[in-house]
Amino acid sequence: MTHNNFWLKKIEISVSEAEKRTGRNAMNMQETYTAYLIETRSVEHTDGQSVLTDSLWRRYSEFELLRNYLLVYYPHIVVPPLPEKRAEFVWHKLSADNMDPDFVERRRIGLENFLLRIASHPILCRDKIFYLFLTQEGNWKETVNETGFQLKADSRLKALNATFRVKNPDKRFTDLKHYSDELQSVISHLLRVRARVADRLYGVYKVHGNYGRVFSEWSAIEKEMGDGLQSAGHHMDVYASSIDDILEDEEHYADQLKEYLFYAEALRAVCRKHELMQYDLEIAAQDLASKKQQCEELATGTVRTFSLKGMTTKLFGQETPEQREARIKVLEEQINEGEQQLKSKNLEGREFVKNAWADIERFKEQKNRDLKEALISYAVMQISMCKKGIQVWTNAKECFSKM
Amino acid sequence: MAGGPPKALPSTGPHSLRDMPHPLAGSSSEEAVGGDSTPSPDLLMARSFGDKDLILPNGGTPAGTSSPASSSSLLNRLQLDDDIDGETRDLFVVVDDPKKHVCTMETYITYRITTKSTRVEFDLPEYSVRRRYQDFDWLRSKLEESQPTHLIPPLPEKFVVKGVVDRFSEEFVETRRKALDKFLKRITDHPVLSFNEYFNIFLTAKDLNIYKKQGIALLTRMGESVKHVTGGYKLRTRPLEFAAIGDYLDTFALKLGTIDRIAQRIIKEEIEYLVELREYGPVYSTWSTLEGELAEPLEGVSACIGNCSTALEELTDDMTEDFLPVLREYILYSDSMKSVLKKRDQVQAEYEAKLEAVALRKEDRPKVPADVEKCQDRMECFNADLKADMERWQNNKRQDFRQLLMGMADKNIQYYEKCLMAWESIIPLLQEKQEAK
């Protein structure tokens, strides 16, 4: 947790509760939604004690609003993603229902994670709107909208256009875009197969539960074998029911992967912004070049490029020297302006690339750290599952030996 | 038993089963009780049987004990079996070395049967012959015919659905070999069946086909007589102890059937799990090609999942080859045992009917007519043999299932141990700090 400009001391953030609420929506229709309690604590340096400084309730749509705002104001930052809006990659036992308590619980953790990511980001943590999100319950939505960020947002169409037409994007961004596309594809695939694996594993464990019942029934007709069979059957029941906890733990691993699946989209957003800026720059440069060309032609009288003015001149006669002078003057002014603009756009572009790349490097290290940890915890889960399996079957074997 | 007071066996007074000589043993068994006797070699071959010459052609007595035909010695042998170890055994049979034979008419598998024995019934101390499934089938039906009062172990299923199972695959042949070996070992362990003449021929004859073709009738009197028991008699009530056995076998077969279905279902689920795992592992590998620092850890996880997949495949193969066949065997066993119970019922029914007929005739005869006596003998002999066999079967069943279920637990333990080892070995890889880029 880094220091925050607004609090001037360490803070702890937690999304501690989730509550079902009913209210009226924009169209005055009744709706049910979940509200999440966000608690902020400031930590005293000296004794490490934390004091609750703020606590308020927010719903998912407000988190979305916060993120959209951040995306617009920090286009060079890889903005942390929100947990999924709807449950996806579910294996059959899990509910796809948004109101399902397990889903709500996992979402609560995901939202907490989201806030912690922002709070630990060196740049994002300083944002005023973020500060207000944590401290100002009422009126926050209005405050955000007043920033006018929606107007500043680049249109998707514009962004798409830029993607196809940009000529010289920075190669690093092109590669990064590729990487984020592939990452998204591979993690989706992984999550889908993992869900199927979980389904099958569930089936294997649960069928073993049937042994419990049949061993019990069989033991009723046996004399010496009865006890051994009966107690072994009990262990089969234990085995069958152990899978529920095992798979619940594995969901946590799936959530960690999902975060990075969504992070891939955030990476792409930064690349898109670069493409847009680069495209803008290229258009401006093109425009400037053509104006310079026009100017030169007017001055020298040669027509190298096709222009409407040139055509009309040919058709309707030469213009007067005064008219030509006037036009040259206008063009020269425009060229000056254009050169200024190009300079600033270039600067902007270079700044963007520098800052974005710094954040991308930070992100890469974070990603490597997090995913390594996720893999380790997954391996630990598998080890625990194997050990439980050995335990149960060893117990059963002992019961069988007493038959 | 229906009818009058317990009928005394010819020439003996009422005794407990233990003390009574085998009702069909005839005069020679009276000398045999408690003593040494070796019937003449003539008895090894079939000859016409008179009423008095009721001797089971079991190829004679083992040295040092009374005639195997007597029930007391039967029980003696049961006790002996409990402490049989390498030293007291005198007959060893092994089935191995399957070989494929391709002929113009057909292709088939033969197995080598190796016999080692110190018994006098065997001319040589060691034999090695080759037999095919048909021959085992022949042996089994001969045993059923000649020893109808005993429980004959089952053979693995005769027919395999072509196209579903490859009759010549290594797994199928090995599974069959184990079952055939089990079959012969069960006969070897049986105090009466192991002395059966057909069994001897099966183990020793160079060319079994000669014996099959000649259709030598080595039927015992008992076999012959049970064969001719008319099925027209209906038993009123099964005696309590046999009713209990019947009930037990019914429930037992039912439970085994359920276990068989569960085991099959588990294997099916495990195979489907395996299919998904085989897709899951490689995705980590694909991912690792995109990464720098994470490449090794991801590749490690992929390899790990691959190892677990292999371990799972071994588990499912083992269960299919070793677990399921034994279950099926016992289901077949209990089926054949139920038929023996029914035959016993028929024998009893005939006896009771004849007895009743005699009583109804109201003739004042000093002695029970001979044929009623014969029926009684048959019945009592059957009951004795069946009870003894049931006890031995229960014992063996307990051993077999103990071993089978412990084996199942073991295989699962080994599977988890293999997976545990795989995951534990990649933890250090995952925790490794990469060198500075």
Coordinates of C-alpha atoms in Angstrom, one line a residue, chain B:
Chain B
M1 CA -36.5 -83.7 5.5
A2 CA -40.1 -84.8 5.0
G3 CA -41.5 -88.1 6.1
G4 CA -40.7 -90.4 8.9
P5 CA -37.9 -90.8 11.4
P6 CA -34.3 -90.3 10.2
K7 CA -33.4 -93.2 8.0
A8 CA -30.4 -95.1 9.0
L9 CA -27.8 -95.6 6.5
P10 CA -27.3 -99.2 5.4
S11 CA -25.2 -101.2 7.8
T12 CA -24.6 -98.4 10.2
G13 CA -26.5 -97.0 13.1
P14 CA -27.3 -93.3 13.5
H15 CA -24.1 -91.3 13.7
S16 CA -23.2 -87.7 13.4
L17 CA -22.0 -86.6 10.0
R18 CA -18.5 -86.5 11.2
D19 CA -18.4 -90.1 12.1
M20 CA -20.3 -91.6 9.2
P21 CA -18.4 -93.0 6.3
H22 CA -19.4 -91.7 3.0
P23 CA -22.8 -93.3 2.1
L24 CA -21.6 -94.2 -1.3
A25 CA -18.3 -95.5 -0.3
G26 CA -19.5 -99.0 0.0
S27 CA -17.8 -101.8 2.0
S28 CA -14.2 -100.8 1.2
S29 CA -14.6 -97.5 2.9
E30 CA -15.3 -99.2 6.2
E31 CA -11.7 -100.3 6.2
A32 CA -10.7 -96.9 4.9
V33 CA -12.0 -95.0 7.9
G34 CA -9.1 -93.9 10.0
G35 CA -6.7 -96.2 8.2
D36 CA -4.5 -96.5 5.2
S37 CA -5.8 -98.1 2.1
T38 CA -5.2 -97.8 -1.5
P39 CA -7.9 -98.9 -3.8
S40 CA -6.7 -101.1 -6.7
P41 CA -5.6 -99.5 -9.8
D42 CA -8.5 -101.1 -11.6
L43 CA -10.6 -98.4 -10.2
L44 CA -8.9 -95.8 -12.3
M45 CA -10.8 -97.0 -15.3
A46 CA -14.5 -97.2 -15.7
R47 CA -16.3 -100.5 -15.3
S48 CA -19.8 -101.5 -14.8
F49 CA -21.1 -100.5 -11.4
G50 CA -23.2 -102.7 -9.3
D51 CA -25.1 -101.5 -6.4
K52 CA -22.3 -102.4 -4.0
D53 CA -19.4 -101.1 -6.0
L54 CA -20.0 -97.5 -5.4
I55 CA -16.6 -96.0 -5.5
L56 CA -15.7 -92.6 -6.6
P57 CA -12.9 -92.9 -9.2
N58 CA -10.9 -90.1 -7.7
G59 CA -7.7 -91.8 -8.5
G60 CA -7.0 -93.1 -5.1
T61 CA -5.9 -91.8 -1.8
P62 CA -3.0 -89.5 -1.0
A63 CA -0.5 -91.2 1.2
G64 CA -1.1 -91.1 4.8
T65 CA -4.8 -90.2 5.0
S66 CA -8.0 -92.0 4.7
S67 CA -10.0 -92.3 1.6
P68 CA -11.0 -88.9 0.3
A69 CA -14.4 -90.3 -0.4
S70 CA -15.3 -90.3 3.3
S71 CA -16.9 -87.2 4.7
S72 CA -14.8 -87.3 7.8
S73 CA -11.7 -87.2 5.8
L74 CA -13.3 -84.4 3.8
L75 CA -13.6 -82.4 6.9
N76 CA -10.1 -83.4 7.9
R77 CA -9.0 -82.0 4.6
L78 CA -10.8 -78.8 5.2
Q79 CA -8.9 -78.3 8.4
L80 CA -5.7 -79.2 6.6
D81 CA -6.4 -76.6 4.0
D82 CA -6.3 -73.9 6.6
D83 CA -2.7 -74.6 7.4
I84 CA -1.6 -75.4 3.9
D85 CA 1.6 -73.8 3.1
G86 CA 4.4 -74.6 0.7
E87 CA 5.4 -77.7 2.5
T88 CA 2.1 -79.5 2.8
R89 CA 0.9 -78.8 -0.7
D90 CA 1.5 -81.6 -3.1
L91 CA 0.0 -80.2 -6.3
F92 CA 1.0 -77.0 -8.1
V93 CA -0.6 -75.8 -11.3
V94 CA 0.3 -72.7 -13.3
V95 CA -1.2 -71.2 -16.4
D96 CA 1.1 -69.0 -18.5
D97 CA 2.7 -68.3 -21.8
P98 CA -0.2 -67.5 -24.1
K99 CA 0.6 -68.1 -27.8
K100 CA -1.3 -67.4 -30.9
H101 CA -1.9 -70.1 -33.4
V102 CA -2.9 -69.3 -36.9
C103 CA -4.4 -72.2 -38.9
T104 CA -6.3 -72.3 -42.1
M105 CA -9.7 -72.7 -40.4
E106 CA -9.2 -70.5 -37.4
T107 CA -6.9 -68.5 -35.2
Y108 CA -6.8 -69.2 -31.5
I109 CA -4.7 -68.8 -28.4
T110 CA -3.2 -71.7 -26.3
Y111 CA -1.9 -71.4 -22.8
R112 CA 0.8 -73.5 -21.2
I113 CA -0.3 -75.5 -18.2
T114 CA 2.6 -76.6 -15.9
T115 CA 1.8 -79.2 -13.2
K116 CA 4.1 -80.2 -10.5
S117 CA 3.0 -83.0 -8.1
T118 CA 4.1 -85.7 -5.8
R119 CA 0.8 -87.4 -5.8
V120 CA 0.7 -91.0 -6.9
E121 CA -2.0 -90.3 -9.4
F122 CA 0.6 -88.6 -11.5
D123 CA 3.1 -90.8 -13.3
L124 CA 5.6 -88.1 -13.7
P125 CA 6.6 -85.4 -11.2
E126 CA 6.1 -82.7 -13.7
Y127 CA 3.9 -82.0 -16.8
S128 CA 3.7 -79.3 -19.3
V129 CA 0.9 -79.2 -21.8
R130 CA -0.9 -76.6 -24.0
R131 CA -4.6 -76.0 -23.8
R132 CA -7.0 -73.7 -25.4
Y133 CA -10.2 -72.2 -23.9
Q134 CA -12.4 -74.9 -25.5
D135 CA -10.4 -77.5 -23.4
F136 CA -11.1 -75.6 -20.2
D137 CA -14.7 -75.5 -21.1
W138 CA -14.7 -79.2 -21.7
L139 CA -13.0 -79.8 -18.3
R140 CA -15.6 -77.7 -16.6
S141 CA -18.6 -79.5 -18.1
K142 CA -17.0 -82.8 -17.2
L143 CA -16.5 -81.7 -13.7
E144 CA -20.1 -80.5 -13.4
E145 CA -21.2 -83.9 -14.8
S146 CA -19.0 -86.0 -12.6
Q147 CA -19.1 -84.0 -9.4
P148 CA -22.6 -82.6 -9.4
T149 CA -22.7 -82.2 -5.6
H150 CA -19.8 -79.8 -5.6
L151 CA -19.4 -76.2 -6.5
I152 CA -17.3 -75.9 -9.7
P153 CA -15.4 -72.6 -10.1
P154 CA -16.5 -70.4 -13.0
L155 CA -14.7 -69.8 -16.2
P156 CA -14.2 -66.4 -17.7
E157 CA -17.0 -65.6 -20.2
K158 CA -16.9 -67.7 -23.4
F159 CA -18.2 -65.3 -25.9
V160 CA -16.8 -61.8 -26.6
V161 CA -18.6 -59.3 -28.7
K162 CA -16.6 -59.1 -31.8
G163 CA -15.6 -55.6 -32.7
V164 CA -16.0 -54.4 -29.1
V165 CA -13.2 -56.4 -27.7
D166 CA -10.1 -57.5 -29.5
R167 CA -9.8 -61.2 -28.7
F168 CA -6.1 -61.1 -29.5
S169 CA -5.1 -58.0 -27.7
E170 CA -2.5 -58.3 -25.0
E171 CA -4.8 -57.0 -22.3
F172 CA -7.7 -59.3 -23.1
V173 CA -5.4 -62.4 -23.3
E174 CA -3.7 -61.5 -20.0
T175 CA -7.0 -61.0 -18.3
R176 CA -8.2 -64.3 -19.6
R177 CA -5.0 -66.1 -18.6
K178 CA -5.3 -64.8 -15.0
A179 CA -8.9 -66.0 -14.9
L180 CA -8.0 -69.5 -16.3
D181 CA -5.1 -69.7 -13.8
K182 CA -7.5 -68.8 -11.0
F183 CA -9.9 -71.5 -12.2
L184 CA -7.3 -74.3 -12.1
K185 CA -5.9 -73.1 -8.8
R186 CA -9.4 -73.3 -7.2
I187 CA -9.8 -76.8 -8.4
T188 CA -6.3 -77.7 -7.2
D189 CA -7.2 -76.4 -3.8
H190 CA -10.3 -78.5 -3.6
P191 CA -9.9 -81.7 -1.7
V192 CA -12.3 -83.7 -3.9
L193 CA -12.2 -81.9 -7.3
S194 CA -8.4 -82.0 -7.4
F195 CA -8.5 -85.8 -7.5
N196 CA -11.0 -85.9 -10.3
E197 CA -9.9 -88.0 -13.2
Y198 CA -10.9 -85.5 -15.8
F199 CA -8.8 -82.9 -14.1
N200 CA -5.8 -85.3 -14.2
I201 CA -6.3 -86.0 -17.9
F202 CA -6.6 -82.3 -18.6
L203 CA -3.3 -81.6 -16.8
T204 CA -1.3 -84.6 -18.2
A205 CA -2.6 -85.8 -21.6
K206 CA -0.5 -85.0 -24.6
D207 CA -3.4 -84.9 -26.9
L208 CA -6.7 -84.0 -25.1
N209 CA -8.6 -84.5 -28.3
I210 CA -8.2 -88.3 -28.1
Y211 CA -10.0 -88.2 -24.7
K212 CA -12.6 -85.8 -26.0
K213 CA -13.3 -87.9 -29.1
Q214 CA -13.5 -91.2 -27.3
G215 CA -16.0 -89.6 -24.9
I216 CA -14.7 -91.8 -22.1
A217 CA -17.4 -92.0 -19.5
L218 CA -15.6 -91.6 -16.2
L219 CA -18.8 -90.7 -14.6
T220 CA -19.2 -91.5 -11.0
R221 CA -22.2 -93.3 -9.8
M222 CA -23.2 -90.2 -8.1
G223 CA -22.8 -88.2 -11.3
E224 CA -24.7 -90.8 -13.2
S225 CA -27.5 -90.9 -10.6
V226 CA -27.9 -87.2 -10.2
K227 CA -28.0 -86.9 -14.0
H228 CA -31.0 -89.2 -14.0
V229 CA -32.9 -87.4 -11.3
T230 CA -36.1 -86.5 -12.9
G231 CA -37.0 -83.0 -12.7
G232 CA -40.6 -83.7 -12.2
Y233 CA -40.5 -83.5 -8.5
K234 CA -41.3 -80.2 -6.8
L235 CA -39.7 -79.5 -3.5
R236 CA -42.1 -78.3 -0.8
T237 CA -39.7 -76.5 1.5
R238 CA -36.0 -76.0 1.3
P239 CA -34.4 -76.8 4.6
L240 CA -33.5 -73.7 6.6
E241 CA -29.8 -73.9 6.1
F242 CA -30.1 -74.2 2.3
A243 CA -32.7 -71.6 2.1
A244 CA -30.4 -69.3 4.0
I245 CA -27.6 -70.1 1.5
G246 CA -30.0 -69.4 -1.4
D247 CA -31.0 -66.1 0.1
Y248 CA -27.5 -65.2 0.7
L249 CA -26.4 -65.9 -2.8
D250 CA -29.3 -63.9 -4.2
T251 CA -28.4 -60.8 -2.3
F252 CA -24.7 -61.4 -2.8
A253 CA -25.1 -61.5 -6.6
L254 CA -27.3 -58.4 -6.5
K255 CA -24.8 -56.4 -4.5
L256 CA -21.9 -57.5 -6.7
G257 CA -23.9 -56.5 -9.7
T258 CA -24.3 -53.0 -8.2
I259 CA -20.7 -52.8 -7.4
D260 CA -19.8 -53.9 -10.9
R261 CA -22.0 -51.1 -12.3
I262 CA -20.5 -48.5 -9.9
A263 CA -17.0 -49.6 -10.8
Q264 CA -17.7 -49.3 -14.5
R265 CA -19.3 -45.9 -14.0
I266 CA -16.2 -44.7 -12.1
I267 CA -13.9 -45.9 -14.9
K268 CA -16.1 -44.1 -17.5
E269 CA -16.0 -40.9 -15.5
E270 CA -12.3 -41.2 -15.1
I271 CA -11.8 -41.7 -18.8
E272 CA -13.8 -38.6 -19.5
Y273 CA -11.8 -36.7 -17.0
L274 CA -8.7 -38.0 -18.7
V275 CA -9.9 -36.7 -22.0
E276 CA -10.3 -33.2 -20.6
L277 CA -6.9 -33.3 -18.8
R278 CA -5.2 -34.2 -22.1
E279 CA -6.6 -31.0 -23.6
Y280 CA -5.9 -29.0 -20.4
G281 CA -2.2 -29.6 -20.0
P282 CA -1.1 -28.5 -23.5
V283 CA -2.9 -25.1 -23.1
Y284 CA -0.3 -24.2 -20.5
S285 CA 2.3 -25.1 -23.0
T286 CA 0.8 -22.8 -25.6
W287 CA 0.7 -20.0 -23.1
S288 CA 4.3 -20.5 -22.2
T289 CA 5.3 -19.7 -25.8
L290 CA 3.8 -16.2 -25.3
E291 CA 5.7 -15.5 -22.2
G292 CA 9.2 -14.7 -21.1
E293 CA 9.7 -15.1 -17.4
L294 CA 6.6 -17.2 -17.0
A295 CA 7.6 -19.6 -19.8
E296 CA 9.4 -22.2 -17.6
P297 CA 6.8 -22.2 -14.9
L298 CA 3.9 -22.6 -17.3
E299 CA 5.8 -25.4 -19.2
G300 CA 6.4 -27.1 -15.9
V301 CA 2.7 -27.0 -15.0
S302 CA 1.9 -28.5 -18.5
A303 CA 4.3 -31.3 -18.0
C304 CA 3.0 -32.0 -14.5
I305 CA -0.6 -32.3 -15.8
G306 CA 0.8 -34.6 -18.4
N307 CA 2.3 -36.9 -15.8
C308 CA -1.0 -36.9 -13.8
S309 CA -2.8 -37.9 -17.0
T310 CA -0.5 -40.8 -17.5
A311 CA -1.0 -41.9 -13.9
L312 CA -4.8 -41.7 -14.4
E313 CA -4.6 -43.8 -17.5
E314 CA -2.6 -46.5 -15.6
L315 CA -5.3 -46.5 -12.9
T316 CA -8.2 -47.0 -15.3
D317 CA -6.3 -49.7 -17.2
D318 CA -5.6 -51.5 -13.9
M319 CA -9.1 -51.3 -12.7
T320 CA -10.5 -52.6 -16.0
E321 CA -8.0 -55.5 -16.2
D322 CA -7.8 -56.6 -12.6
F323 CA -10.8 -55.4 -10.7
L324 CA -13.8 -55.8 -13.0
P325 CA -13.0 -59.4 -14.2
V326 CA -12.9 -60.7 -10.6
L327 CA -16.3 -59.2 -9.8
R328 CA -17.7 -60.8 -12.9
E329 CA -16.2 -64.1 -11.9
Y330 CA -17.9 -64.1 -8.6
I331 CA -21.2 -63.2 -10.1
L332 CA -20.8 -66.2 -12.4
Y333 CA -19.8 -68.3 -9.5
S334 CA -22.9 -67.5 -7.5
D335 CA -25.0 -68.2 -10.5
S336 CA -23.6 -71.7 -10.9
M337 CA -23.9 -72.2 -7.2
K338 CA -27.6 -71.4 -7.3
S339 CA -28.0 -74.1 -10.0
V340 CA -26.3 -76.6 -7.7
L341 CA -28.7 -75.6 -5.0
K342 CA -31.6 -76.3 -7.3
K343 CA -30.2 -79.7 -8.2
R344 CA -30.0 -80.5 -4.6
D345 CA -33.6 -79.5 -4.2
Q346 CA -34.5 -81.9 -7.0
V347 CA -32.7 -84.7 -5.3
Q348 CA -34.5 -84.0 -2.1
A349 CA -37.8 -83.7 -3.8
E350 CA -37.4 -87.0 -5.5
Y351 CA -36.5 -88.7 -2.2
E352 CA -39.5 -87.1 -0.4
A353 CA -41.9 -88.0 -3.1
K354 CA -40.8 -91.6 -3.2
L355 CA -40.9 -91.8 0.5
E356 CA -44.4 -90.5 0.6
A357 CA -45.4 -92.9 -2.1
V358 CA -44.1 -95.8 0.0
A359 CA -45.9 -94.5 3.1
L360 CA -49.1 -94.2 1.1
R361 CA -48.9 -97.7 -0.2
K362 CA -49.3 -98.7 3.4
E363 CA -47.4 -101.9 2.8
D364 CA -45.9 -103.3 5.8
R365 CA -42.3 -103.8 4.8
P366 CA -39.5 -104.6 7.1
K367 CA -37.1 -102.5 5.2
V368 CA -37.3 -99.4 3.2
P369 CA -37.2 -100.2 -0.5
A370 CA -33.8 -100.0 -2.0
D371 CA -34.6 -97.2 -4.4
V372 CA -35.9 -95.0 -1.6
E373 CA -32.7 -95.8 0.3
K374 CA -30.7 -94.8 -2.7
C375 CA -32.5 -91.5 -2.9
Q376 CA -31.8 -90.8 0.7
D377 CA -28.1 -91.6 0.2
R378 CA -28.0 -89.3 -2.7
M379 CA -29.6 -86.5 -0.8
E380 CA -27.5 -86.8 2.3
C381 CA -24.3 -87.1 0.3
F382 CA -25.3 -84.0 -1.7
N383 CA -26.1 -82.1 1.4
A384 CA -22.8 -82.9 3.0
D385 CA -20.7 -82.1 0.0
L386 CA -22.6 -78.8 -0.6
K387 CA -22.2 -77.7 3.0
A388 CA -18.5 -78.4 3.0
D389 CA -18.0 -76.6 -0.3
M390 CA -20.1 -73.6 0.9
E391 CA -17.9 -73.2 3.9
R392 CA -14.7 -73.4 1.9
W393 CA -16.3 -71.0 -0.7
Q394 CA -17.1 -68.5 2.0
N395 CA -13.5 -68.6 3.3
N396 CA -12.0 -68.2 -0.2
K397 CA -14.5 -65.5 -1.0
R398 CA -13.4 -63.5 2.0
Q399 CA -9.8 -63.9 1.1
D400 CA -10.4 -63.0 -2.5
F401 CA -12.5 -59.9 -1.8
R402 CA -10.1 -58.8 0.9
Q403 CA -7.3 -59.0 -1.6
L404 CA -9.4 -57.4 -4.4
L405 CA -10.6 -54.4 -2.4
M406 CA -7.2 -53.8 -0.9
G407 CA -5.8 -53.9 -4.4
M408 CA -8.3 -51.3 -5.5
A409 CA -7.4 -49.1 -2.6
D410 CA -3.7 -49.6 -3.4
K411 CA -4.1 -48.6 -7.0
N412 CA -5.8 -45.4 -6.0
I413 CA -3.1 -44.7 -3.5
Q414 CA -0.4 -45.2 -6.1
Y415 CA -2.2 -42.9 -8.5
Y416 CA -2.4 -40.1 -5.9
E417 CA 1.2 -40.7 -5.0
K418 CA 2.4 -40.3 -8.6
C419 CA 0.4 -37.1 -8.9
L420 CA 1.7 -35.8 -5.5
M421 CA 5.3 -36.4 -6.6
A422 CA 4.7 -34.6 -9.9
W423 CA 3.2 -31.4 -8.2
E424 CA 5.8 -31.4 -5.4
S425 CA 8.6 -31.5 -7.9
I426 CA 7.5 -28.4 -9.7
I427 CA 7.1 -26.2 -6.6
P428 CA 10.9 -25.4 -6.6
L429 CA 10.7 -24.6 -10.3
L430 CA 7.8 -22.2 -9.8
Q431 CA 9.5 -20.5 -6.9
E432 CA 12.8 -20.1 -8.7
K433 CA 13.9 -16.5 -9.2
Q434 CA 14.6 -15.8 -12.9
E435 CA 18.0 -14.4 -13.7
A436 CA 18.0 -10.7 -14.5
K437 CA 16.9 -10.2 -18.1

